[in-house]
């Protein structure tokens, strides 16, 4: 197993569609010879990277089925072993039991997230409940749990090395969290809940992907799109030659709203985003209420007041009250700053000779005007210095070289799943191989929204594996022949996702279940958010911010303006994040007997009672109906983690600033003491040991302009 809940996390990314294959065809797939299926044999490519020249849609179902069968067989053998339980014959064998399945899942989840199709969606629908059954068959297996518990109880006398002891503790806690202590009757009820949830989550993902694609707007009148550059218009040209198509990104606000001059067009684009999964054929309201209600029942069955209370076990936050207290401490300052920003924007609207009240679809356009007036900073003046490949190689990679000694080489001989994907081999400072990195940056209809990192191959000394890692983003793809230019937010996202990648590349664990990013959800965002800090570090910025036409380095005057504007619009940014985080926590603290009859009313009430609706022009970053983090991915009751780890990353960067900044010594110390440790030590103690003290919130407040 890659980590204790790896199978479950892959399952929740599945979408749904009917397979329609006959029994004979299915039997044929099940008996496919291993040598005919590239997913069932070791790849001959460097690092064991998947060979996408050989892998076809029809390979996944039989490979997944064989992986499930192999793991079920291995688990049964462990559970039925008549010899006394030992670490080797129980915990280590359990760790090894899902090796084949995880290898297949790594590739399957990579494709279904970044480049899916009807056939893969059909496999997702069929396999989702089977993965739920597999998980339950492991963690609700009484004989297996008995062996694990016997070892856990006497762990102090087993004389295990620290990582092996941590693996034992992690497995025991996973069994308890999954319901191993329930009665047989309650286990059967839990299995029913889990199967239903797996199916509903897959349905949500498929429906949302369709909603995103169907929600794209087509304009046939060029006057509607005044404000967009010719390059932007060219990139939006409809494939059928009729007009221009504006696709929807997964967030509420859409990037082009900053440029569109026509207010009616802005309103149309915003409302298309806001209603994409509400009231259309791709409506998700019923799906999300069913998910939330089932999760509440699951939490109660497992002995907790609500799902969030159950979910937060093993996290740094520990319980919902601590998360809510964090929200309560930030909301007043965030909304007050947002109100001031709204007042400034309203004045700009009036100054611009227009007479209307600020709405959400106006914010980005007029905030940009305020920024230009206040800081003499124009986004359009910055973008020519942020060409995507230059940012990656001379910015993201360069920062990693300065901090950690990493070097890179592009590999054009490694096959990819899409022509837009770039592959790099990374090396240690001494030339040793570190791993392979896939960069998949441009949006397409076959890719789900958002940005993420994951592994095709997970680091493990047990299997002598080095990591193969990918980053996925959804930057607008330029027209053929045009430069791919980024906004600063998109640059920051690239640094963020590579921070996750570094967490995976620097993994130094024996066991894949504890490797790299297999940490508590409210810590996993720390290395990624920390890495964002280097995007504006002068030495790094000067190296990558090069004009794509002339190669000229970004002028110092423009650098100074970017830094000066660092706290601009932070009231808006923090409030939209708090609103989304609050919605997540509200959905997952409902009682088991709750009956949410109207999702929109629930959302409205949730924002009102927490005073996050006081600035009407600031909507949640994600509305409930398209909140994929919590209803389609692994962040249920966990979206708060972005804010939780923000405190850590600003505090950590403050340490760097006070200790010489960007140096190899500082980078190596951070790597050795923090991001190479995976889930092998207590995370709070690890951070404090590196930092020398508990984290402080003041650096975060300063960075947000709230202090």
XYZ file of N, CA, C and O in Angstrom, residues 146-158 168 172:
60
model
N -7.191 -8.448 15.169
C -6.720 -9.074 16.401
C -5.207 -9.215 16.379
O -4.523 -8.942 17.379
N -4.655 -9.613 15.234
C -3.199 -9.770 15.116
C -2.497 -8.411 15.219
O -1.465 -8.271 15.894
N -3.057 -7.412 14.552
C -2.465 -6.069 14.598
C -2.514 -5.521 16.025
O -1.535 -4.949 16.534
N -3.642 -5.723 16.689
C -3.808 -5.208 18.050
C -2.860 -5.893 19.028
O -2.291 -5.240 19.926
N -2.655 -7.198 18.866
C -1.723 -7.930 19.731
C -0.332 -7.308 19.659
O 0.352 -7.150 20.677
N 0.081 -6.972 18.459
C 1.395 -6.367 18.280
C 1.439 -4.951 18.840
O 2.428 -4.542 19.456
N 0.356 -4.204 18.634
C 0.310 -2.821 19.111
C 0.402 -2.771 20.636
O 1.131 -1.945 21.196
N -0.314 -3.656 21.294
C -0.342 -3.666 22.757
C 1.049 -3.921 23.333
O 1.427 -3.342 24.359
N 1.825 -4.783 22.684
C 3.157 -5.109 23.208
C 4.280 -4.454 22.403
O 5.418 -4.928 22.392
N 3.967 -3.356 21.725
C 4.934 -2.718 20.818
C 6.226 -2.302 21.516
O 7.299 -2.315 20.911
N 6.132 -1.915 22.795
C 7.331 -1.450 23.496
C 8.336 -2.573 23.709
O 9.533 -2.317 23.904
N 7.861 -3.806 23.673
C 8.761 -4.940 23.904
C 9.237 -5.592 22.606
O 10.007 -6.552 22.645
N 8.807 -5.062 21.472
C 9.149 -5.679 20.192
C 10.532 -5.275 19.669
O 11.048 -5.869 18.732
N 3.595 0.270 12.561
C 2.677 -0.510 13.395
C 1.609 0.394 14.011
O 0.411 0.083 13.962
N -2.507 0.298 13.251
C -3.472 0.106 14.337
C -4.483 1.254 14.378
O -5.698 1.026 14.487
